[in-house]
Coordinates of C-alpha atoms and ligand atoms in Angstrom, one line a residue:
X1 CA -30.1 -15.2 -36.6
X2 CA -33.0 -12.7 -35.3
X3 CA -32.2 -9.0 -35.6
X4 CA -33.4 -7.7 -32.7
X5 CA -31.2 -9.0 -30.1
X6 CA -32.4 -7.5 -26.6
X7 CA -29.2 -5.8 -25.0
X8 CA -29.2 -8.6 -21.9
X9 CA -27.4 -5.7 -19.5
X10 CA -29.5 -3.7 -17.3
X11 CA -31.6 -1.3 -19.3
X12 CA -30.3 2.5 -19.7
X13 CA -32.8 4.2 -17.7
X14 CA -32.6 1.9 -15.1
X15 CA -28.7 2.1 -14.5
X16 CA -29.4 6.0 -14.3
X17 CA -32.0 5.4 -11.8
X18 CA -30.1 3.0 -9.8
X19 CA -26.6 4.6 -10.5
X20 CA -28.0 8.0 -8.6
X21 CA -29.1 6.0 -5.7
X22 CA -25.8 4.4 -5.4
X23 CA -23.7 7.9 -5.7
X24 CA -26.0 9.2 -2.8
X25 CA -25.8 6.3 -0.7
X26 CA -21.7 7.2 -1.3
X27 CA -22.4 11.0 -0.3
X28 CA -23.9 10.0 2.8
X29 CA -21.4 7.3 3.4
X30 CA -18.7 9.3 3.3
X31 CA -20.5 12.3 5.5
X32 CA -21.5 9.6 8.1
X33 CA -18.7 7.4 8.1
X34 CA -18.0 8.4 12.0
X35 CA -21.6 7.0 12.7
X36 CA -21.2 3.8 12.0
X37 CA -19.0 0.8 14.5
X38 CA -15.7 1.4 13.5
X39 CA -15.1 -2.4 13.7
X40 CA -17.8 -5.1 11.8
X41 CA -19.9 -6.6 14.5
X42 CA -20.4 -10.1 14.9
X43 CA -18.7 -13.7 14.6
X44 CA -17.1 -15.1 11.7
X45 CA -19.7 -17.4 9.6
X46 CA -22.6 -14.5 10.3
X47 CA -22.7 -13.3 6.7
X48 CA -22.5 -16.5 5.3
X49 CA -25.1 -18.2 7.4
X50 CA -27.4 -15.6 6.2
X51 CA -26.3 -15.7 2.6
X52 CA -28.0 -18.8 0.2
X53 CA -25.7 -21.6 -0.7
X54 CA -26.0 -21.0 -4.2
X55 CA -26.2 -17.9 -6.7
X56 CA -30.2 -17.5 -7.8
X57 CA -30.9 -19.2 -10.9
X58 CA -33.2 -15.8 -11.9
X59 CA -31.7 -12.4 -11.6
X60 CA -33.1 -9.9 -8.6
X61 CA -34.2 -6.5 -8.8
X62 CA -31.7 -3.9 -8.1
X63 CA -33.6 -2.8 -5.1
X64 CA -33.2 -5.6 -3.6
X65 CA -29.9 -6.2 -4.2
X66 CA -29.2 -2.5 -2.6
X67 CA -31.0 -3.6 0.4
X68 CA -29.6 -6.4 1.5
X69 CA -25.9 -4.5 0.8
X70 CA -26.9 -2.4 3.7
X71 CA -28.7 -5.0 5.7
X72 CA -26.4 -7.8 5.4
X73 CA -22.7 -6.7 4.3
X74 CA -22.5 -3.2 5.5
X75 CA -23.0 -4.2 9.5
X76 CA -20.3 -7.1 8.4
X77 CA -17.7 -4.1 7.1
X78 CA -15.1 -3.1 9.2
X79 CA -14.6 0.8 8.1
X80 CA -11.2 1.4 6.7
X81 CA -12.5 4.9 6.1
X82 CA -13.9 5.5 9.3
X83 CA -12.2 8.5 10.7
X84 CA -11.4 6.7 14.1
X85 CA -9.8 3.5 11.6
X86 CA -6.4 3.9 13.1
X87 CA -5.1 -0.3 13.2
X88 CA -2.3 -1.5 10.6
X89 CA -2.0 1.3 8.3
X90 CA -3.7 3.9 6.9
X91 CA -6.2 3.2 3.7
X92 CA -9.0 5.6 3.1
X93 CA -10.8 6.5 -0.4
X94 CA -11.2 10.6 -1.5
X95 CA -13.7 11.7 -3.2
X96 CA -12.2 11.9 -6.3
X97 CA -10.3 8.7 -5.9
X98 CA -14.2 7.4 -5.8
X99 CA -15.2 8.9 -9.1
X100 CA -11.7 7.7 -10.8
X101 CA -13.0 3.9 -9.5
X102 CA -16.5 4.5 -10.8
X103 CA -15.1 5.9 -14.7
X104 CA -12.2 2.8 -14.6
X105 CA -15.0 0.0 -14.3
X106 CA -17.3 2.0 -16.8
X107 CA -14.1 1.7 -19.4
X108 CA -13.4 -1.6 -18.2
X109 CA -10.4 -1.5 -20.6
X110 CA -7.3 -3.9 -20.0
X111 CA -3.7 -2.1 -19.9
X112 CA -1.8 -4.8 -20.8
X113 CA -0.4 -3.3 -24.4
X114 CA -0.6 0.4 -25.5
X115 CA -3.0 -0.8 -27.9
X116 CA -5.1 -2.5 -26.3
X117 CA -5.6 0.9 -24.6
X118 CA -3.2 3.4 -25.6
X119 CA -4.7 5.9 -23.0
X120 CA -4.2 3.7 -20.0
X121 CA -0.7 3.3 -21.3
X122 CA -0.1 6.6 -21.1
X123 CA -2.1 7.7 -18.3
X124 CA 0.5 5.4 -16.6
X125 CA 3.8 6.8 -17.5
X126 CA 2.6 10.1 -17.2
X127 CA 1.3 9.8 -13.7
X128 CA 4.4 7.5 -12.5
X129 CA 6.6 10.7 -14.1
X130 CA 4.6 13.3 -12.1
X131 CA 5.2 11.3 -8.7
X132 CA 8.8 11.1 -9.5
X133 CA 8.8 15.1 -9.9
X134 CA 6.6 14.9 -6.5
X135 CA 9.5 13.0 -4.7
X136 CA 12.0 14.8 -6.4
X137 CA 13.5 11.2 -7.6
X138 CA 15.8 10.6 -10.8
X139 CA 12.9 11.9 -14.0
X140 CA 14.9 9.0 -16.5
X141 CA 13.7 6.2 -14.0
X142 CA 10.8 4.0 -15.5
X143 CA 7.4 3.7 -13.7
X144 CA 4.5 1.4 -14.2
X145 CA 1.6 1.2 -11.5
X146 CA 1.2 -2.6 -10.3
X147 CA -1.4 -4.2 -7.4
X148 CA 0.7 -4.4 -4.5
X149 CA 4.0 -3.2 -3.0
X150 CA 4.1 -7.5 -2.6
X151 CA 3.8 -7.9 -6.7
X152 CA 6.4 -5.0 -7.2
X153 CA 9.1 -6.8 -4.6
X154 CA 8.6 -10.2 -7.0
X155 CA 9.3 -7.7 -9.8
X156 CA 12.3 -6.6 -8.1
X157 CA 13.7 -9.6 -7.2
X158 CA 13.2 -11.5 -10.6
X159 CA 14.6 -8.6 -12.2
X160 CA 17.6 -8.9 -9.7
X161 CA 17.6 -13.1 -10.7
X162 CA 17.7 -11.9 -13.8
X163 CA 20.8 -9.3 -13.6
X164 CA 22.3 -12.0 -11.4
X165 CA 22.1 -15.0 -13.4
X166 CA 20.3 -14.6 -16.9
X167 CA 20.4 -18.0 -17.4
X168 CA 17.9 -18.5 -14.5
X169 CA 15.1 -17.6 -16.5
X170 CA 15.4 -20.7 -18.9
X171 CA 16.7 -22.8 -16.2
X172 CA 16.1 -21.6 -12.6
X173 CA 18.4 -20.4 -10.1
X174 CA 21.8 -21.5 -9.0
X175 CA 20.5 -22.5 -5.4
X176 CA 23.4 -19.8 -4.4
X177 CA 21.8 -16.3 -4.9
X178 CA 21.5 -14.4 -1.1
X179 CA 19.3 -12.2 -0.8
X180 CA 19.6 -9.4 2.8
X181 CA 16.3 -8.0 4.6
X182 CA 16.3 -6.3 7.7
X183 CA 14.5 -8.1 11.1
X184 CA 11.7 -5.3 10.8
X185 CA 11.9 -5.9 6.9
X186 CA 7.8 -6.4 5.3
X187 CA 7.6 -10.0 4.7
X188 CA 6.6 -9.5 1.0
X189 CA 10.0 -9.9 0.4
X190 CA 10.8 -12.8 2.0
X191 CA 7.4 -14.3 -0.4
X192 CA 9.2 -12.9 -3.3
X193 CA 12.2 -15.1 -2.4
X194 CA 9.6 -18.1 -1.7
X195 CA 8.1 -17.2 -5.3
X196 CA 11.1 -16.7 -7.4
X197 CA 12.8 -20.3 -6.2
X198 CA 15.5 -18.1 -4.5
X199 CA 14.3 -20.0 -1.4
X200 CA 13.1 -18.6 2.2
X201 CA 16.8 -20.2 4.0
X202 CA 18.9 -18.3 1.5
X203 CA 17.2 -14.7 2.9
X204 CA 19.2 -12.9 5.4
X205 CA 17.7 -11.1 8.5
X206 CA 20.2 -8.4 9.2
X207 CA 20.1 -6.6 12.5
X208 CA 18.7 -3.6 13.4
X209 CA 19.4 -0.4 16.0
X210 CA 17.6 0.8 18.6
X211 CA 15.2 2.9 16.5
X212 CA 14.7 -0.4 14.4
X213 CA 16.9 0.8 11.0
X214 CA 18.9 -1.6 9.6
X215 CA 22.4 -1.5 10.8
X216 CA 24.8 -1.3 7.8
X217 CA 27.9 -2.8 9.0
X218 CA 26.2 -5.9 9.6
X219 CA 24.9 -6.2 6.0
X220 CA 28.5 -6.0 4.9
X221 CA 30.0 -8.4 7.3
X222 CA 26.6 -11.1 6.0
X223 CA 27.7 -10.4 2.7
X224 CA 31.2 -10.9 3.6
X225 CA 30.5 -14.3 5.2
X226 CA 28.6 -15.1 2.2
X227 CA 30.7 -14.1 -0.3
X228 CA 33.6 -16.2 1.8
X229 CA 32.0 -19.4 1.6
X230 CA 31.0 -19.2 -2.1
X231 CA 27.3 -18.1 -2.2
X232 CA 26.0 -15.1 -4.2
X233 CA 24.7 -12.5 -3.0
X234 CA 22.5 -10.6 -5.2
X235 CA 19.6 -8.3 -3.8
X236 CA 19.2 -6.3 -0.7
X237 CA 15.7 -4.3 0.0
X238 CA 15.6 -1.1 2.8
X239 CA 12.9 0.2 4.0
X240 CA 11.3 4.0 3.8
X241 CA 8.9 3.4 6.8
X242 CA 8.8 -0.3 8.0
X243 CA 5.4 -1.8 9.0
X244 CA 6.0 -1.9 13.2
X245 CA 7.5 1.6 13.7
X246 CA 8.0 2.8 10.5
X247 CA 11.7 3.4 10.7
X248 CA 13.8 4.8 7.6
X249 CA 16.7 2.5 7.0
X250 CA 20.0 4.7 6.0
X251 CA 19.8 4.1 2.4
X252 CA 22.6 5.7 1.5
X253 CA 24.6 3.3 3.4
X254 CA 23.3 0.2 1.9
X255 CA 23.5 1.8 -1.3
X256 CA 27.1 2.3 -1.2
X257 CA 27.5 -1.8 0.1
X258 CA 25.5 -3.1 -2.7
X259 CA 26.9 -0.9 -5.1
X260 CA 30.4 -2.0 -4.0
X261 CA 29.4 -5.7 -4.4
X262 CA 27.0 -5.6 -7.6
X263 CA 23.6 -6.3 -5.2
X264 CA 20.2 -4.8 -6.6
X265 CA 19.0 -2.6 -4.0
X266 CA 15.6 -2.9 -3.9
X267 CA 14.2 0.0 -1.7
X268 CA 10.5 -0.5 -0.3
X269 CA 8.8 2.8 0.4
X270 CA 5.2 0.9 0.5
X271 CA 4.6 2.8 4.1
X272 CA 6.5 6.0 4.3
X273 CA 7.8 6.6 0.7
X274 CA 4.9 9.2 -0.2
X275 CA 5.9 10.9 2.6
X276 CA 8.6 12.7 0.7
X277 CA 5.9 14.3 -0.6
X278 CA 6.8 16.6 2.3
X279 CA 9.6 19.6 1.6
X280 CA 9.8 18.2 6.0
X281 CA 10.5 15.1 5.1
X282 CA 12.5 14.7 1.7
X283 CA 15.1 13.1 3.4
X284 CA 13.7 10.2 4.3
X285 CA 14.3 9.4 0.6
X286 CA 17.9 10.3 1.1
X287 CA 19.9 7.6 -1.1
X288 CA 16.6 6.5 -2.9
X289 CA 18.3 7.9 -6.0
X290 CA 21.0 5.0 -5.8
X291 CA 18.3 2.5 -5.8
X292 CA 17.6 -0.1 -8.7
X293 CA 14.0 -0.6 -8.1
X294 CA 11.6 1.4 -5.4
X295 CA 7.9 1.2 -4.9
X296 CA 5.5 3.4 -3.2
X297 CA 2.0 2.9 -2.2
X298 CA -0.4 5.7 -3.5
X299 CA -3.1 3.3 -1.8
X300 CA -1.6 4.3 1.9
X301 CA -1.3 7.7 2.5
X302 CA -2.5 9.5 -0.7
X303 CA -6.1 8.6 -0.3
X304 CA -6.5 6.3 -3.0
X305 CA -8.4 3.0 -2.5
X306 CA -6.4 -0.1 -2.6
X307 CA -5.1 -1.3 -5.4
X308 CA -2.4 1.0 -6.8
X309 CA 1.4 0.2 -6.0
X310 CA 4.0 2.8 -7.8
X311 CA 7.0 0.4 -8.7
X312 CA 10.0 1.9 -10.6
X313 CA 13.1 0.5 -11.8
X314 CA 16.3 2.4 -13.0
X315 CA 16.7 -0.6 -15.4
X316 CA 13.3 -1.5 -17.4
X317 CA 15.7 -3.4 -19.8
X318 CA 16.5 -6.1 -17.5
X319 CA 12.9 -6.1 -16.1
X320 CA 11.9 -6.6 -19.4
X321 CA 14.4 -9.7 -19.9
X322 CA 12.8 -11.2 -16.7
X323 CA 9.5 -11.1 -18.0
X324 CA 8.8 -10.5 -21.6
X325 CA 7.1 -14.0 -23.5
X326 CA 5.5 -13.1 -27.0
X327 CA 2.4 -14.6 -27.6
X328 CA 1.6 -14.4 -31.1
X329 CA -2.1 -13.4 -30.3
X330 CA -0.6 -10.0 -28.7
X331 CA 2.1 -9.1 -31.2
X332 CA 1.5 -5.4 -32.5
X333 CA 2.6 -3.5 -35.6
X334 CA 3.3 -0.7 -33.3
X335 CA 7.0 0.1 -32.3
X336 CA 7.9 2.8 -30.1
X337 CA 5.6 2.4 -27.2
X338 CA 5.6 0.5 -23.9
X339 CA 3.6 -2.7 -23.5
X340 CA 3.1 -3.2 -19.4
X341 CA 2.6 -6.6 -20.3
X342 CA 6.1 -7.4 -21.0
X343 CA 7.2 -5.9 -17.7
X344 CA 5.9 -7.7 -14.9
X345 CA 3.3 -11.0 -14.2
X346 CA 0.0 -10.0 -14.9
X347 CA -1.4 -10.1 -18.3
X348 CA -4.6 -8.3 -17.4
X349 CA -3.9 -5.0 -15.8
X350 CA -6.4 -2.6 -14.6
X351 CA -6.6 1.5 -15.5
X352 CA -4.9 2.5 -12.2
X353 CA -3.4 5.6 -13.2
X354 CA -6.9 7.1 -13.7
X355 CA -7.5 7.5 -10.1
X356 CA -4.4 8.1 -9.2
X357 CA -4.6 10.9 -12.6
X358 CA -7.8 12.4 -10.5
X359 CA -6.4 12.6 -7.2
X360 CA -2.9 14.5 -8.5
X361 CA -5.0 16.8 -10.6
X362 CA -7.9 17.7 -7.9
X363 CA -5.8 18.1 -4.9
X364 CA -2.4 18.8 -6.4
X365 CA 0.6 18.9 -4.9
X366 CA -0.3 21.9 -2.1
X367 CA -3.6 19.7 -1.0
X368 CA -1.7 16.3 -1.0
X369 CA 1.1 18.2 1.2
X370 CA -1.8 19.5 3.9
X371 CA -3.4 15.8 4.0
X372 CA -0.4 14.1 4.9
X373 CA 1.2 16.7 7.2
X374 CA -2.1 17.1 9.0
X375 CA -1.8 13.1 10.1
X376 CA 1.8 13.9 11.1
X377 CA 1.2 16.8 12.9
X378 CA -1.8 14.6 15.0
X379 CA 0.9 11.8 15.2
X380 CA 3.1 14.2 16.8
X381 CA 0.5 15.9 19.3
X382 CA -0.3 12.5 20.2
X383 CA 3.4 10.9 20.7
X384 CA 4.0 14.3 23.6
X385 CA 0.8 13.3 25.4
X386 CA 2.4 9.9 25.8
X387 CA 6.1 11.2 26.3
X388 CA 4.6 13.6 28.9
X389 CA 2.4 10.7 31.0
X390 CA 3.6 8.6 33.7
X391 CA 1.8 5.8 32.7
X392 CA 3.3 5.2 29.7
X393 CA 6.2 5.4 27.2
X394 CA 6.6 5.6 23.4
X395 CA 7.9 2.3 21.9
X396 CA 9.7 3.8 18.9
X397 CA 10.2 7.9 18.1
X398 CA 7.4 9.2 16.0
X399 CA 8.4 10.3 12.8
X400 CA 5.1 9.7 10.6
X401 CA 1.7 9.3 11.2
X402 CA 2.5 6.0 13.5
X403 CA 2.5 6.1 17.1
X404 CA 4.0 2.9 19.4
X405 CA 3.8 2.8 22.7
X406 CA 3.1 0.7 25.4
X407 CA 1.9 0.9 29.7
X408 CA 5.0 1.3 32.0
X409 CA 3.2 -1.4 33.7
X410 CA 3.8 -4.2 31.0
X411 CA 2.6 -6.4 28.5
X412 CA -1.1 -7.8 30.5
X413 CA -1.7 -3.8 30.9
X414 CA -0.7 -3.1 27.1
X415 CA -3.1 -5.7 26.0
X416 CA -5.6 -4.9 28.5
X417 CA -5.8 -1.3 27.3
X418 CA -6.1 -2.1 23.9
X419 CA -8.6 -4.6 24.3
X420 CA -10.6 -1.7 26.1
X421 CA -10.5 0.6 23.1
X422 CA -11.5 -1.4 21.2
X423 CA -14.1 -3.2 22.4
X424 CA -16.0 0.4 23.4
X425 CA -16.7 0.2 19.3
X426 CA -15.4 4.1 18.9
X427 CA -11.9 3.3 17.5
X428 CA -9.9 0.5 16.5
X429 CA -5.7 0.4 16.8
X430 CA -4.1 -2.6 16.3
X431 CA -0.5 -3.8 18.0
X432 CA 3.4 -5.5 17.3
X433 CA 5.7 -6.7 19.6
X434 CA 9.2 -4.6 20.1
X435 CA 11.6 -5.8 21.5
X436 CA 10.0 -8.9 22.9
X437 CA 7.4 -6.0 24.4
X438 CA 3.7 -6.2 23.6
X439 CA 3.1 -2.6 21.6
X440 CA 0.4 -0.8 21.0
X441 CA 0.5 0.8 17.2
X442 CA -1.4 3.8 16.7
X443 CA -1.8 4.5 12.8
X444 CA -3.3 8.0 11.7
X445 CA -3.5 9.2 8.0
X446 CA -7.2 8.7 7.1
X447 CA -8.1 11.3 4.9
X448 CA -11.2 12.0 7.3
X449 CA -9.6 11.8 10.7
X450 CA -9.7 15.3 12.7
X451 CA -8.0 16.1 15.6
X452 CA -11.7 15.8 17.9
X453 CA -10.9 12.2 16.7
X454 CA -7.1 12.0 18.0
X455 CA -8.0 13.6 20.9
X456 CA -10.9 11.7 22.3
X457 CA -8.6 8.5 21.3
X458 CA -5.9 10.1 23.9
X459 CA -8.6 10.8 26.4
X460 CA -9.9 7.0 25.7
X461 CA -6.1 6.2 26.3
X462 CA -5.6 8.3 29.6
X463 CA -8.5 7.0 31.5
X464 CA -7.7 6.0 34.6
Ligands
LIG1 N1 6.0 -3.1 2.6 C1 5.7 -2.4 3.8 C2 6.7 -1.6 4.5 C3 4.4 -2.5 4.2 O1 4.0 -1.9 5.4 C4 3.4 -3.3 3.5 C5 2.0 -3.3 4.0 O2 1.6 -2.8 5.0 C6 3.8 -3.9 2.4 C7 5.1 -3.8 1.9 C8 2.8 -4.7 1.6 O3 2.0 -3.9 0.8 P1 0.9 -4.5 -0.2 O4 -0.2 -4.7 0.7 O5 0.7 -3.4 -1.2 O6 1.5 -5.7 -0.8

C-alpha cells in the first residue's frame, strides 16, 4: 500500500479560492435578489436539453462549473427569495440561516444517535426547548426537528396507531381506526393516513364556517356516527393557519372532543404556528397546550431555508413504541440520552438545529417579532386597499401575512388579473378556489419584502 495517498478532494487552497467566490456571489445575490425575474423563464425541458445526457467521465474545473450555475440554472430558478415571491407561502433564507447551511455541510455529521454526534443531539433539544419558551407552550413537551410538517403528521398519526392499537405495529391496523380533518385541512395528513395503512376512505372531512375553521359540533356528531356503527376513531388534526386562508381552527374546542373520546389531537401549525411568536397573536395557539403532537415550520416564516419542521409530542414514550427497531450495529453503551433515531423514520438525519441555533441567537426573539409583524402589518395595509375598492372583495379576513381576494366581476376576471401579474415578470402570487370561487392568494413574509414591494403589487392590482 503506497504511503503517500493524494487527498482525492479538491485541494485546500483551492476550496479557499473558490469558497470566497461563492460567498460573494451569495452577497450579491441576496443584495440583488429584486433584479432578477421573479419567476424562471422558459419551458419545461429547457435545462435539460441543454444539460449532457450523462455525468463527465473527467472532473471540470470549478470555474466552469460556477459558470454554467449562472448561465444555465440560475435563469431556470424561480426566486423563492425574491422580495416580490409572494405565491403559496412564504420561504426565504437570512443571512445567518445561510452561514448555519454552509457550517452543517462542512460537519456533515448524521444526528441519528447522541453519539454519533452528541452536539447535534443537543443542539436539537435545546433549540426545540427555546421555541417552546418562544410560543409560550408546555416546557415538559419533547421536541425533535424533522424535514417536513408532512413527515411530522406520519409521526403523529403512527404514534396515534400506536396509542390506539399497539398491536398494530407487529400486525397492522384494525381496518376500523377514523381519523377527522377539516375540508381546508393540508393534505399531508390525509398521505399520512395513505402511509400508515389507516386508509384514505377511513379519513373524515369535517365541515367548516364561513371563515373556513373547522366547525366543532360536526366533529362530534362524525365521531358520534362513527362510534355508533362500531369504527374507532382515533386521531383528529386542527389547523393554526390552513394553507387557502390560513384560518385558526378553535383548538380548544376540538381539544375538549377528543379529549372526551380518547382521540390524539394532532395540531398542525406548519403555516401560522410561529406566529405566536407575536405577544398580538398568542392566541392563535389558544388550546395548543391540550394537544398530543404539534408541529411548526421554522422554514416558513422564520427565515430559515427549507428543510426544518419543529414536531413535538406530549408523549415521546409512545412515539418511541411506534418507531424504535434496534439494530445491533447502532446499539450504544450510553444511557441517559435521546437517540432521534428511535423516534421517527429516518435513520439519517441532518444538523438542523444549527441553523435554526444561528437564527434564534442573531436575531433573537425582539428581531424575529419585527420580521414577522412587518409581513402582517403589509398584509393588513394591503387587505384595506382591497376592502376599500369597488372592484374587489377579500375572500377570507386577513389575519397573517395572507391576503384572498377575488374581482366583484368573477372568476374569468380573477384569473385574468392574475395572469396579468404575473406574466409582467415583477411578482408572482399564486391562487385557491373558495367557496367554488376562483381566489387570488396573496402570500407576504419574505424576509426581504418592503412595503415599495406591497405597494407597487397593489398599484399592479388597481390598474384599470
Ligand atoms: N400544513 C400546512 C397547513 C401547510 O400549509 C403545509 C405546506 O404549505 C404543510 C402542512 C406541508 O408542509 P411541508 O412542506 O413542510 O410538508
Amino acid at each position: 500500500m503506497p504511503d503517500d495517498a493524494p487527498d482525492l478532494d479538491m485541494p485546500p487552497a483551492d476550496f479557499r479560492r473558490h469558497g470566497h467566490a461563492v460567498i460573494d456571489w451569495i452577497a450579491d445575490y441576496l443584495e440583488n435578489t429584486r433584479q432578477y425575474p421573479v419567476l424562471a423563464a422558459g419551458q419545461p425541458g429547457d435545462l435539460r436539453h441543454r444539460l449532457p445526457e450523462s455525468a463527465p467521465a473527467k472532473g471540470e474545473p470549478m470555474e466552469k462549473i460556477l459558470e454554467d450555475f449562472n448561465e444555465a440554472i440560475v435563469p431556470m430558478v424561480t426566486h423563492w427569495n425574491h422580495p416580490r415571491f409572494f405565491a403559496y407561502f412564504p420561504v426565504s433564507s437570512s443571512a445567518p440561516a445561510i452561514l448555519g447551511e454552509l457550517l452543517t455541510a462542512a460537519l456533515g455529521v448524521n444526528a441519528m444517535l447522541w453519539k454519533s454526534c452528541p452536539a447535534a443531539t443537543e443542539l436539537e433539544q435545546t433549540t426545540t426547548q427555546w421555541m417552546l419558551d418562544w410560543l409560550g407552550l408546555p416546557a415538559a413537551w419533547f421536541g425533535m426537528i424533522v424535514d417536513s410538517a408532512s413527515s411530522a403528521a406520519l409521526q403523529a398519526m403512527l404514534a396515534a396507531r400506536q396509542r390506539a392499537e399497539p398491536e398494530s405495529r407487529a400486525v397492522g391496523p384494525s381496518g376500523r381506526l377514523i381519523a377527522y380533518v377539516s375540508e381546508h385541512t393540508h393534505s399531508s395528513i390525509e398521505k399520512a393516513a395513505i402511509a400508515a395503512g389507516i386508509g384514505q376512505s377511513s379519513v373524515r372531512h369535517i365541515a367548516v364556517d364561513a371563515e373556513f375553521r373547522m366547525n366543532p359540533g360536526a366533529l362530534a356528531e362524525a365521531i358520534r356516527l362513527d362510534l355508533a356503527a362500531g369504527l374507532k376513531p382515533f386521531f383528529a388534526a386542527a389547523t393554526i393557519g390552513t394553507t387557502s386562508t390560513t384560518a385558526i381552527d378553535p383548538v380548544p374546542g376540538i381539544a375538549r372532543i377528543c379529549r372526551e373520546h380518547g382521540l390524539w389531537l394532532h395540531v398542525d401549525g406548519a403555516c401560522g404556528g410561529s406566529l405566536g411568536i407575536l405577544p398580538e397573536c398568542r392566541h392563535f395557539l389558544n388550546g395548543v397546550d391540550q394537544a398530543d403532537s404539534f408541529v411548526v415550520n421554522a422554514h416558513k416564516l422564520m427565515t430559515i431555508p427549507l428543510d426544518c419542521s419543529l414536531f413535538y409530542t406530549r408523549s415521546p414514550e409512545v412515539l418511541r413504541a411506534a418507531f424504535a427497531l434496534g439494530a445491533e450495529y447502532l446499539k450504544t453503551d450510553v444511557s441517559g440520552a435521546v437517540d432521534y433515531m428511535d423516534y421517527g423514520l429516518a435513520l439519517g438525519r441532518r444538523f438542523r438545529a444549527l441553523r435554526l441555533w444561528f437564527v434564534m441567537r442573531y436575531f433573537g426573539r425582539e428581531g424575529m417579532v419585527a420580521i414577522l409583524r412587518r409581513s402582517l402589518q403589509m398584509a393588513a395595509w394591503l387587505g384595506e386597499q382591497i376592502s376599500a375598492s369597488a372592484r374587489f372583495e377579500l375572500a377570507a379576513p386577513v389575519q397573517t401575512g395572507l391576503v384572498c381576494f377575488r374581482s366583484r366581476e368573477g372568476d374569468a376576471a380573477t384569473r385574468e388579473l392574475m395572469n396579468r401579474i404575473n406574466a409582467a415578470g415583477a411578482f408572482f402570487v399564486s391562487h385557491t378556489v373558495l367557496n367554488g370561487q376562483f381566489t387570488i392568494r396573496v402570500a407576504i413574509g419574505n424576509i426581504r419584502t418592503e412595503w415599495r414591494d406591497v405597494e407597487e403589487l397593489w398599484g399592479a392590482i388597481s390598474k384599470p
